[in-house]
Coordinates of C-alpha atoms in Angstrom, one line a residue:
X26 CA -79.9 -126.6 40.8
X27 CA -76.6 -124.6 40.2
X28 CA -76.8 -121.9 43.3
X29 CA -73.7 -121.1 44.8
X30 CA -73.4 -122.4 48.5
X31 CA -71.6 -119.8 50.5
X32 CA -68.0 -118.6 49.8
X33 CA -67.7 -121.8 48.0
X34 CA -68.1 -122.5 44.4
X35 CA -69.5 -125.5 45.2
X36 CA -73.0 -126.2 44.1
X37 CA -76.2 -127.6 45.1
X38 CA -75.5 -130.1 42.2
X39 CA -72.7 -130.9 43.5
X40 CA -73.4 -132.8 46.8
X41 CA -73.6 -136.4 46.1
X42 CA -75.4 -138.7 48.3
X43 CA -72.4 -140.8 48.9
X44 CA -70.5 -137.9 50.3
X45 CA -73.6 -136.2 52.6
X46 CA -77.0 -138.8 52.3
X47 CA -80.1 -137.4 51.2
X48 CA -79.8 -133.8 49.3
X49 CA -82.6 -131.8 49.2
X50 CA -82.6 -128.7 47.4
X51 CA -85.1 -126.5 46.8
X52 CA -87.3 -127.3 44.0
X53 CA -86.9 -131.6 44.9
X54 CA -90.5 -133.3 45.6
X55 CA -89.5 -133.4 49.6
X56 CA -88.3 -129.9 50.2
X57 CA -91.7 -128.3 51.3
X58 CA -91.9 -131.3 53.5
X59 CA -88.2 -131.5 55.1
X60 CA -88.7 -127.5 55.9
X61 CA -91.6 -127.9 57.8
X62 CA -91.4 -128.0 61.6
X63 CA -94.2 -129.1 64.3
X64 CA -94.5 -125.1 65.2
X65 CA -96.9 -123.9 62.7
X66 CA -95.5 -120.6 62.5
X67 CA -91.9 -121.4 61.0
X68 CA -91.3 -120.6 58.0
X69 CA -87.9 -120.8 56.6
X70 CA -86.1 -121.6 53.3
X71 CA -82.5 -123.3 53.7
X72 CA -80.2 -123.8 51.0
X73 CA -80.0 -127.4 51.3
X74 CA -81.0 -129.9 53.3
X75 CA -78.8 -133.0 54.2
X76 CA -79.8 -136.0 55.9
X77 CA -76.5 -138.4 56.5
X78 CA -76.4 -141.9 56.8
X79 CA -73.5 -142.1 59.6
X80 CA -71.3 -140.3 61.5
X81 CA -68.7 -139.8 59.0
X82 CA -71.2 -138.0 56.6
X83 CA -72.2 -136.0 59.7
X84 CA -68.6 -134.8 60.2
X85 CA -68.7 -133.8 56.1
X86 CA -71.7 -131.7 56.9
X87 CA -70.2 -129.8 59.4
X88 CA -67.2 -129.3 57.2
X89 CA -69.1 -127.9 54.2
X90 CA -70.8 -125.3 57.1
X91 CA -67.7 -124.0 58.3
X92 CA -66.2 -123.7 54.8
X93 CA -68.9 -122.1 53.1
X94 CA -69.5 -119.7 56.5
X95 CA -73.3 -120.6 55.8
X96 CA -75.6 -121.0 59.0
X97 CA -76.2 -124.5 60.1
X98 CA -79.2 -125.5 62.0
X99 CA -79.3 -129.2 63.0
X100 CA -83.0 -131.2 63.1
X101 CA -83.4 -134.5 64.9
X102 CA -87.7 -134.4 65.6
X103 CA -88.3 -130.8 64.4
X104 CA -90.0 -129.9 67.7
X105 CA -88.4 -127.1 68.7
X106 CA -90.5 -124.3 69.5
X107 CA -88.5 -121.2 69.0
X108 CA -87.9 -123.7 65.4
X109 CA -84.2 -124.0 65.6
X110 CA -84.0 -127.1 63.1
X111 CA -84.3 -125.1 60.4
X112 CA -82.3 -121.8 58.9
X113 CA -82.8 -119.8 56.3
X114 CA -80.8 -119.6 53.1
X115 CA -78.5 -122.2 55.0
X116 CA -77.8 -125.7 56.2
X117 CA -80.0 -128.2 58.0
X118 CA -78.2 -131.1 58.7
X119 CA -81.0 -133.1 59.1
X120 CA -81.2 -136.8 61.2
X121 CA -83.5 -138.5 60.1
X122 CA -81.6 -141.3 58.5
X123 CA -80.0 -142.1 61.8
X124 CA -82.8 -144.5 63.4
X125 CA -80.5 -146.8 64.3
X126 CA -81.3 -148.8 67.6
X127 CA -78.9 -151.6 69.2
X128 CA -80.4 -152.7 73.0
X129 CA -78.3 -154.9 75.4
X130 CA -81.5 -156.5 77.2
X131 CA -79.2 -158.2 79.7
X132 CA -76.9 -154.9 80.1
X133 CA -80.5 -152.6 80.2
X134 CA -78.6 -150.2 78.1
X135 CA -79.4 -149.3 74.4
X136 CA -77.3 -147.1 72.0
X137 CA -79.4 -144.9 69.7
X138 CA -78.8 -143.1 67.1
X139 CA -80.4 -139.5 67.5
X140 CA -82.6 -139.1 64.8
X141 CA -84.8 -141.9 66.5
X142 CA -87.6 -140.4 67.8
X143 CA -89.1 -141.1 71.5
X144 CA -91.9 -143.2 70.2
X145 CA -89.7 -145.7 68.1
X146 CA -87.2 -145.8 71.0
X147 CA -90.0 -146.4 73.1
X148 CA -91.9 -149.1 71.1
X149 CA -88.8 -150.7 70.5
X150 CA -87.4 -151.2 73.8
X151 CA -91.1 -152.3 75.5
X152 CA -90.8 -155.3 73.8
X153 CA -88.2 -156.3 75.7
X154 CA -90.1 -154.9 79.1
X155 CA -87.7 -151.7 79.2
X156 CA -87.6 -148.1 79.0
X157 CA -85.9 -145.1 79.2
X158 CA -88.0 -141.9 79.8
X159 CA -87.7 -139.2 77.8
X160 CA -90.8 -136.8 77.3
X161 CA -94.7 -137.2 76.8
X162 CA -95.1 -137.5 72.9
X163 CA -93.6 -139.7 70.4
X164 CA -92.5 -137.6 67.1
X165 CA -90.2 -135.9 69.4
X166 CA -86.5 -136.8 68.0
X167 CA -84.5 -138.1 70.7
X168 CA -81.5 -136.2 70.1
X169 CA -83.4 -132.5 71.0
X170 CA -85.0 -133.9 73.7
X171 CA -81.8 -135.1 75.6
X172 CA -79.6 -132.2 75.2
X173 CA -82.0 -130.6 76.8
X174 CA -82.8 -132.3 79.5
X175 CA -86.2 -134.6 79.0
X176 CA -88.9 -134.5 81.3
X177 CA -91.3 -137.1 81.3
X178 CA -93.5 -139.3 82.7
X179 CA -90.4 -141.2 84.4
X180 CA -88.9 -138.3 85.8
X181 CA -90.0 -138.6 89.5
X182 CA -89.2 -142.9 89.6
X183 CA -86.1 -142.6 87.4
X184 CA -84.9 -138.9 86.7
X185 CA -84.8 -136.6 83.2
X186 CA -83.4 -138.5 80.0
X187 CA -80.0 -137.1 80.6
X188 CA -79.5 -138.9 84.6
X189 CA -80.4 -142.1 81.9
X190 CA -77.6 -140.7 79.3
X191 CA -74.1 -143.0 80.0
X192 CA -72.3 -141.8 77.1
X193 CA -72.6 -139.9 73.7
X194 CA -70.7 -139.7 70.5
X195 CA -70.3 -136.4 69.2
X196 CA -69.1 -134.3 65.8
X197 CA -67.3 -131.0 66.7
X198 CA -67.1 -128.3 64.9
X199 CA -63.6 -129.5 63.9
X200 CA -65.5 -132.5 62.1
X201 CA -64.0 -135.3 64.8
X202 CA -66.1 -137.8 66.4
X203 CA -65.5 -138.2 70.2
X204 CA -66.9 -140.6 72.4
X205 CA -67.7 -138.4 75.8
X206 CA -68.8 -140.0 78.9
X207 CA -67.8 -139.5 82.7
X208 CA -64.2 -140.3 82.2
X209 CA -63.8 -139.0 78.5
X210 CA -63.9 -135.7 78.0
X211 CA -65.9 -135.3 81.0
X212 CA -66.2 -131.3 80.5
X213 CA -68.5 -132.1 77.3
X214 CA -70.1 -135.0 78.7
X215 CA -71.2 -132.5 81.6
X216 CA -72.3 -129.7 79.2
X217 CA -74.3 -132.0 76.5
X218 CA -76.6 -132.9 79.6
X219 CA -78.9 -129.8 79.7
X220 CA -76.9 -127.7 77.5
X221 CA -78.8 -128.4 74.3
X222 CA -77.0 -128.3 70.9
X223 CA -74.0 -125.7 71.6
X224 CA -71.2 -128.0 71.4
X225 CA -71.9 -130.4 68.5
X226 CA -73.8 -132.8 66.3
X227 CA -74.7 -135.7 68.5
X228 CA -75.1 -138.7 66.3
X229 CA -75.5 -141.5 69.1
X230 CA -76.3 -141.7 72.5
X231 CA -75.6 -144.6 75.5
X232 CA -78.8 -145.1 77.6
X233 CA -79.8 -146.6 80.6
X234 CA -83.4 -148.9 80.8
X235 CA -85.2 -149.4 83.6
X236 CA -87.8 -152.7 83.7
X237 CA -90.8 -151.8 83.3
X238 CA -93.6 -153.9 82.5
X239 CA -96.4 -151.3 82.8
X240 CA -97.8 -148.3 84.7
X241 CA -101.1 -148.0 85.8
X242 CA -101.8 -144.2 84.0
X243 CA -103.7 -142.2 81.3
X244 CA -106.1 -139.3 81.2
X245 CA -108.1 -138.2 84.0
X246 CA -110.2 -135.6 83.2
X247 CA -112.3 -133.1 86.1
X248 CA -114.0 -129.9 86.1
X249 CA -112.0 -127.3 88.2
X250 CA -112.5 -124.5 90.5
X251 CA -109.4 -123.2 92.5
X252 CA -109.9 -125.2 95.6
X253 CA -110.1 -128.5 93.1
X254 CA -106.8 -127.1 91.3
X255 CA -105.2 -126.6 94.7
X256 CA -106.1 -129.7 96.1
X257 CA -104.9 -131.9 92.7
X258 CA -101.5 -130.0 92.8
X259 CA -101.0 -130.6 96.7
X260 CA -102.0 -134.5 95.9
X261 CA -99.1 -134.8 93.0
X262 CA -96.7 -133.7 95.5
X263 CA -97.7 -135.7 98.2
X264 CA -98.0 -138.8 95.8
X265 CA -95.3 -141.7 95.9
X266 CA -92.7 -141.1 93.7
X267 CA -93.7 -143.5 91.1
X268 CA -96.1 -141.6 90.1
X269 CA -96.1 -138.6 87.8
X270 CA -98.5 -135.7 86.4
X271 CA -99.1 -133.4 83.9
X272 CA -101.7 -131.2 85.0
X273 CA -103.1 -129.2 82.0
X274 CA -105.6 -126.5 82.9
X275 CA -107.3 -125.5 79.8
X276 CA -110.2 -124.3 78.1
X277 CA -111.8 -127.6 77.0
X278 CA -111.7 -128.1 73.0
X279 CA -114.8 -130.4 71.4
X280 CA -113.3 -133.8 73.1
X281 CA -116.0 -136.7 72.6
X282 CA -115.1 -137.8 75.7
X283 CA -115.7 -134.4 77.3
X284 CA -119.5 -133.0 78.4
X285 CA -120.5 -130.3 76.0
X286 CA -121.7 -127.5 78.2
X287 CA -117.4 -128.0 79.6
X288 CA -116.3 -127.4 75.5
X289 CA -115.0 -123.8 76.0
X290 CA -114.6 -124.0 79.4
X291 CA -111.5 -124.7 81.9
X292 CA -111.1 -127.8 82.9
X293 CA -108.3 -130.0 84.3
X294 CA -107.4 -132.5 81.6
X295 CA -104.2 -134.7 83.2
X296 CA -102.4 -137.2 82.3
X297 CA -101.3 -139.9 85.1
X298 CA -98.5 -142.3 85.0
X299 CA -97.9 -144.5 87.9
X300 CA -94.9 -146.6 87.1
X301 CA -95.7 -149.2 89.7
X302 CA -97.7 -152.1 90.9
X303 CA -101.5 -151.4 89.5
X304 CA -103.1 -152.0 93.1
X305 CA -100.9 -149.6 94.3
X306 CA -101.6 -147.1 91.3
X307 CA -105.1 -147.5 91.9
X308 CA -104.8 -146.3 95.3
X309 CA -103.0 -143.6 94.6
X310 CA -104.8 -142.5 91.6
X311 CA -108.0 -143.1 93.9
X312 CA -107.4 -140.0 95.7
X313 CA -107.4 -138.0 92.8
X314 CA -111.1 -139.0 91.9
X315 CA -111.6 -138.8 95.0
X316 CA -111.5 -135.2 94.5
X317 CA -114.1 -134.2 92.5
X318 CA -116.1 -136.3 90.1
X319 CA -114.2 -137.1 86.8
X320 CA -115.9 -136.1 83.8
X321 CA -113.8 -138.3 82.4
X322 CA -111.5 -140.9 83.3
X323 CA -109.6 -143.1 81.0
X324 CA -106.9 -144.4 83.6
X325 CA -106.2 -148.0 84.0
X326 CA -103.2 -150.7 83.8
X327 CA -101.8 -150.0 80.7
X328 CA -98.3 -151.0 78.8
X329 CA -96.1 -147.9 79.2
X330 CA -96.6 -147.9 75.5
X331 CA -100.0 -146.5 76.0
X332 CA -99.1 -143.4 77.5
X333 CA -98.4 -141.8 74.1
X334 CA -101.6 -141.8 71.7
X335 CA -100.0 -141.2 68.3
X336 CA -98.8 -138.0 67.2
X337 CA -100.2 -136.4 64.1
X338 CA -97.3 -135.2 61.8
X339 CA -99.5 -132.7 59.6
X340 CA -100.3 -131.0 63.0
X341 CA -98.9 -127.6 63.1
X342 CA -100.7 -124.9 66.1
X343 CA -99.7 -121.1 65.6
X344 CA -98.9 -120.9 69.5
X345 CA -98.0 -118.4 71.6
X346 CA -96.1 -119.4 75.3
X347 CA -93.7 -119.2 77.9
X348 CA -92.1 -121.4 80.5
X349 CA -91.3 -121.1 84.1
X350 CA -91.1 -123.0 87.3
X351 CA -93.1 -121.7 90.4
X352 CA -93.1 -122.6 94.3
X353 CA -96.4 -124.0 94.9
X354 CA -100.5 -123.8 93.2
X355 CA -102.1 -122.1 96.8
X356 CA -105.7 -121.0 96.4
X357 CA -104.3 -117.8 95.2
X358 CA -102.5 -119.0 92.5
X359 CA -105.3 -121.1 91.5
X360 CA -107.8 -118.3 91.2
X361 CA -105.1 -116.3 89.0
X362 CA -104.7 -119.4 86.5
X363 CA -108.7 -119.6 86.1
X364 CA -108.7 -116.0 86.0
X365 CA -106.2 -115.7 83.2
X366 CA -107.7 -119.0 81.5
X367 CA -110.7 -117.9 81.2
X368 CA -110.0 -114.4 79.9
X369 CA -107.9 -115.6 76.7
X370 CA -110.0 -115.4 72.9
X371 CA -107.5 -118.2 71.7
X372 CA -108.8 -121.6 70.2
X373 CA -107.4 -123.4 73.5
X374 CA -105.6 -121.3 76.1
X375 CA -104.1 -122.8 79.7
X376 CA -101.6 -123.5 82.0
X377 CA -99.6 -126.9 82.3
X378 CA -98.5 -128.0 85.3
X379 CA -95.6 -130.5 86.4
X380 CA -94.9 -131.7 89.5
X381 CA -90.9 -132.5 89.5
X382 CA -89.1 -133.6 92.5
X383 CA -88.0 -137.4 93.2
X384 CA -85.6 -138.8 91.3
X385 CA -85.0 -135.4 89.2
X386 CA -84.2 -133.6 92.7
X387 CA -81.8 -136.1 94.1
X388 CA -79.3 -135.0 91.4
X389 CA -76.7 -132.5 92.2
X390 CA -77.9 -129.5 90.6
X391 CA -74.4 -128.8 89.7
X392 CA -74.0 -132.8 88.5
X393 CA -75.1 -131.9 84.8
X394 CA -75.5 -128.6 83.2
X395 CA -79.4 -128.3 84.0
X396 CA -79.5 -126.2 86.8
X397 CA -83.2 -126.4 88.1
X398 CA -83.2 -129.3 90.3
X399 CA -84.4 -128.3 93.4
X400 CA -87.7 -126.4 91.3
X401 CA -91.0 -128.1 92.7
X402 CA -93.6 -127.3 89.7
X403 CA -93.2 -126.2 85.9
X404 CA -95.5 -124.3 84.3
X405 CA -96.0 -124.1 80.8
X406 CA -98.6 -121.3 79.4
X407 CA -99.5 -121.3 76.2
X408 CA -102.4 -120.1 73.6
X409 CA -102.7 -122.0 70.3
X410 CA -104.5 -120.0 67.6
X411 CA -105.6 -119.6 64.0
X412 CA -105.0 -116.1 62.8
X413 CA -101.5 -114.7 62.6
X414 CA -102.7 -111.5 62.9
X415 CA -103.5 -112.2 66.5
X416 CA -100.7 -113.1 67.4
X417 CA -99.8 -109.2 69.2
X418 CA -103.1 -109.9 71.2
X419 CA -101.7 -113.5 72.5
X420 CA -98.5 -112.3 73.1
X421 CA -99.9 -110.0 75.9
X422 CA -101.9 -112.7 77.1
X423 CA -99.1 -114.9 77.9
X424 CA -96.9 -111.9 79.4
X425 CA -99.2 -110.8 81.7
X426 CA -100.9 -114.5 82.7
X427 CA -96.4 -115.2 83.4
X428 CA -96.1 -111.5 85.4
X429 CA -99.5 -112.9 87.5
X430 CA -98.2 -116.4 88.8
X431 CA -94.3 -115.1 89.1
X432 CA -93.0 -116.7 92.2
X433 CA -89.7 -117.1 93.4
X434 CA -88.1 -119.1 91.4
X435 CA -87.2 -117.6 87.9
X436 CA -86.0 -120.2 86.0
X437 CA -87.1 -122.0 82.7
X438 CA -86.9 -125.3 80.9
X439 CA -84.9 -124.7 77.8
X440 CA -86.3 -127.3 76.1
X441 CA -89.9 -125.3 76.2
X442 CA -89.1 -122.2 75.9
X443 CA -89.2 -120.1 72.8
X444 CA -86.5 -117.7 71.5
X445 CA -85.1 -115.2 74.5
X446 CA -82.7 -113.1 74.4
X447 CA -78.9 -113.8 75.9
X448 CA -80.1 -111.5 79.1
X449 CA -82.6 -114.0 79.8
X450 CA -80.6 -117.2 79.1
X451 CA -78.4 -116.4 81.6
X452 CA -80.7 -115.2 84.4
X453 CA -83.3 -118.0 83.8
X454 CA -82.2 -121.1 81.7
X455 CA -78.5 -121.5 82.7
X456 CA -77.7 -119.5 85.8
X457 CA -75.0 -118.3 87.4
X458 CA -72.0 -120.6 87.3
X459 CA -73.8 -122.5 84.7
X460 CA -73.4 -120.1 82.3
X461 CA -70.0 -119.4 82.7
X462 CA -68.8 -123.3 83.0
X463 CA -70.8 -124.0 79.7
X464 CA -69.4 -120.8 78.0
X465 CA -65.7 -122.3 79.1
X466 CA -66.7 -125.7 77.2
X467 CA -67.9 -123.8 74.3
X468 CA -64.7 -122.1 74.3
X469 CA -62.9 -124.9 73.7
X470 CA -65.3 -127.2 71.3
X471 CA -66.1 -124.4 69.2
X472 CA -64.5 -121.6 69.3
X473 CA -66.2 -119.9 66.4
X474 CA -69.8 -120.6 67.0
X475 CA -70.6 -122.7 64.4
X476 CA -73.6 -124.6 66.3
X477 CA -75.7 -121.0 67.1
X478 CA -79.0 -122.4 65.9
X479 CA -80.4 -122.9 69.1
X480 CA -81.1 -121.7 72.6
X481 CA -76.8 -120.1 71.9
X482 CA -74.3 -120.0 74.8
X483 CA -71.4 -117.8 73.1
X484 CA -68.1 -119.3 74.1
X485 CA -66.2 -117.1 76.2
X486 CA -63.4 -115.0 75.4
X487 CA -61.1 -116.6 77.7
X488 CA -60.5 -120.2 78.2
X489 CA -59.7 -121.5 80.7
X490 CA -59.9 -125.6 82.3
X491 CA -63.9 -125.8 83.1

């Protein structure tokens, strides 16, 4: 392997392990592999692909980018949708050597290295009666996850992954390693909660745990008309705060567990997590049976291990979606859901609903740079399919199924969203002074945009004190 990288004269060759960790070049038995992403329809060919061993390697990587003016794209699960962790015909500084995991059980705090992913952190830190919440599936790295913000099944009781985050170390674009918290470098600290990957390689984060010895949760499936939609929405927000949903509305794929004259067919497949007592979960989660008669229902007292069934890493859907938060599910809005889910061709089609609030709301929306606190419901509307050449015929789908259940909020989740232009990042994912107090950061941590694979805040063109 003898390619030239970039502007340098360097080559492939060239880069020893010692110096970056892992190369992978094309051609090597793990390339195919260390390309692929969880989105199925990703398909891109990078130059090399470096997975360091530590920060200083990290910092290395990041000089060779800026050097060789060759793209870098940064991977810590692979799970972005709009596939950001990879680039073509540049560098992926990949993170999945960094698994490190040191927990202070008496401190309930836990520095992690950010190419963990949720499900290791997870695992790990149960066996100590702990956790940190980050999202709902375990090959998710942790380092995506948090910039973003991290919704889970703890958001309501304990907040998103980033009211957890107490400190971070990060690489600039300069190659130094900072440690940023509330009283250094504060301005980052601020913009790396919510703000994704625009301002560095983040190679170790400080979190907060939370005891917790077990929630009383899992899958509670029921069929669903719009007055049983309506009525399981208006439950979730009335519920106690220790419990949270996520209410997918879809057409029912060949489940064993679901009644085969539903396969095809809407149906409310949700997943419950009650981070409480169990006799209190089971009152709660009572009034949700209560509401129509499960077709299936697989909740109980569980560790809060159980809440994440093992992720397959050869899956890879073709999907189509788009995310957005709405006021409320009133009977009107239900109808339009099972209107529009019933009218898609895709394998499975729906409409994912979460209930936010608690915890998540009591932040200052200006606190962190995830501006959507007061937002009462997210909905996520996707179609997963087989053929690529349907993919004009989903798009329209999603479009006019987002148009249908517009209300008035008009934000998005950027860690769900797929890629949108700038117009759209600033109206939707980082409003208002958001936008411009990131930009400012940006300004000042990376001037030249080296870190633009992702979901990109351009720094502005004046800088001034954020």
């Amino acid at each position: 392997m003898t390619a030239p990288l970039g502007r340098t004269p360097m080559a492939i060759g060239e880069l020893t392990d010692e110096q970056y960790g892992q190369v992978i070049g094309p051609g090597d038995a793990e390339y195919e592999a260390a390309c692929t992403l969880y989105a199925g329809d990703i398909d891109r060919r990078p130059a090399v692909i470096l997975r360091p061993g530590n920060a200083e390697q990290v910092a290395r990587v990041v000089a060779l980018a800026r050097e060789s003016g060759l793209r870098l794209a940064v991977r810590s699960g692979g799970h972005s949708p709009a596939g950001h962790g990879v680039c073509e015909g540049g560098i992926v500084l990949d993170l999945a050597g960094m698994k490190a995991l040191e927990i202070d059980v008496e401190a309930r705090t836990a520095w992690a290295e950010t190419g963990i992913t949720a499900g290791e952190y997870t695992e790990a830190a149960a066996r100590h009666g702990l956790a940190t919440g980050f999202g709902d599936g375990t090959l998710v790295g942790v380092g995506g996850i948090t910039l973003g913000g991290g919704i889970g099944y703890l958001a309501r009781k304990h907040g998103m992954a980033i009211d957890d985050l107490l400190a971070a170390e990060i690489v600039t674009a300069d190659g130094e390693l900072l440690l940023v918290d509330e009283d250094h470098h504060p301005d980052l600290f601020w913009a790396i909660r919510g703000g994704g990957g625009n301002f560095g390689v983040a190679t170790r984060f400080k979190f907060r745990l939370h005891e917790l010895d077990g929630v009383y949760g899992g899958m509670l499936v029921l069929p669903v008309t719009p007055a049983i939609l309506e009525a399981f929405i208006a439950e979730a927000e009335a519920a106690p705060e220790e419990l949270s949903t996520i209410v997918n509305v879809w057409t029912a794929p060949p489940f064993p567990f679901v009644p085969k004259e539903y396969h095809g067919k809407p149906i409310i497949l949700a997943m419950m997590c009650y981070a409480g007592p169990e006799a209190a979960g089971e009152e709660v989660i009572g009034r949700f049976r209560a509401i129509a008669p499960p077709l299936a229902d697989m909740v109980k007292a569980m560790p809060y291990t159980g809440m994440f069934p093992p992720g397959d890493p050869l899956e890879h859907p073709i999907s189509v979606a788009r995310n957005m938060f709405v006021d409320r599910v009133d009977r009107a809005t239900a109808e339009t859901i099972l209107e529009r889910v019933t009218a898609s061709t895709a394998m499975v089609a729906g409409a994912q609903l979460r209930v936010l609030g608690g915890a998540l709301a009591r932040v200052p929306s200006d606190a962190t740079a995830f501006a959507h606190r007061q937002s009462r419901i997210m909905a996520h509307l996707s179609a997963i399919y087989a053929d690529p050449a349907e993919a004009d015929l989903h798009e329209k789908w999603v479009e006019e199924f987002t148009a249908a259940i517009r209300q008035s909020d008009s934000g998005a989740y950027v860690n769900f969203i797929m890629d949108v232009g700038q117009d759209q990042m600033r109206e939707a994912v980082y409003p208002g002074a958001t936008w411009d107090r990131l930009a400012r950061v940006k300004a000042m941590y990376d001037p030249a945009n080296l870190f633009r694979s992702n979901h990109n805040v351009p720094p502005a063109t004046t800088c001034t004190a954020p």
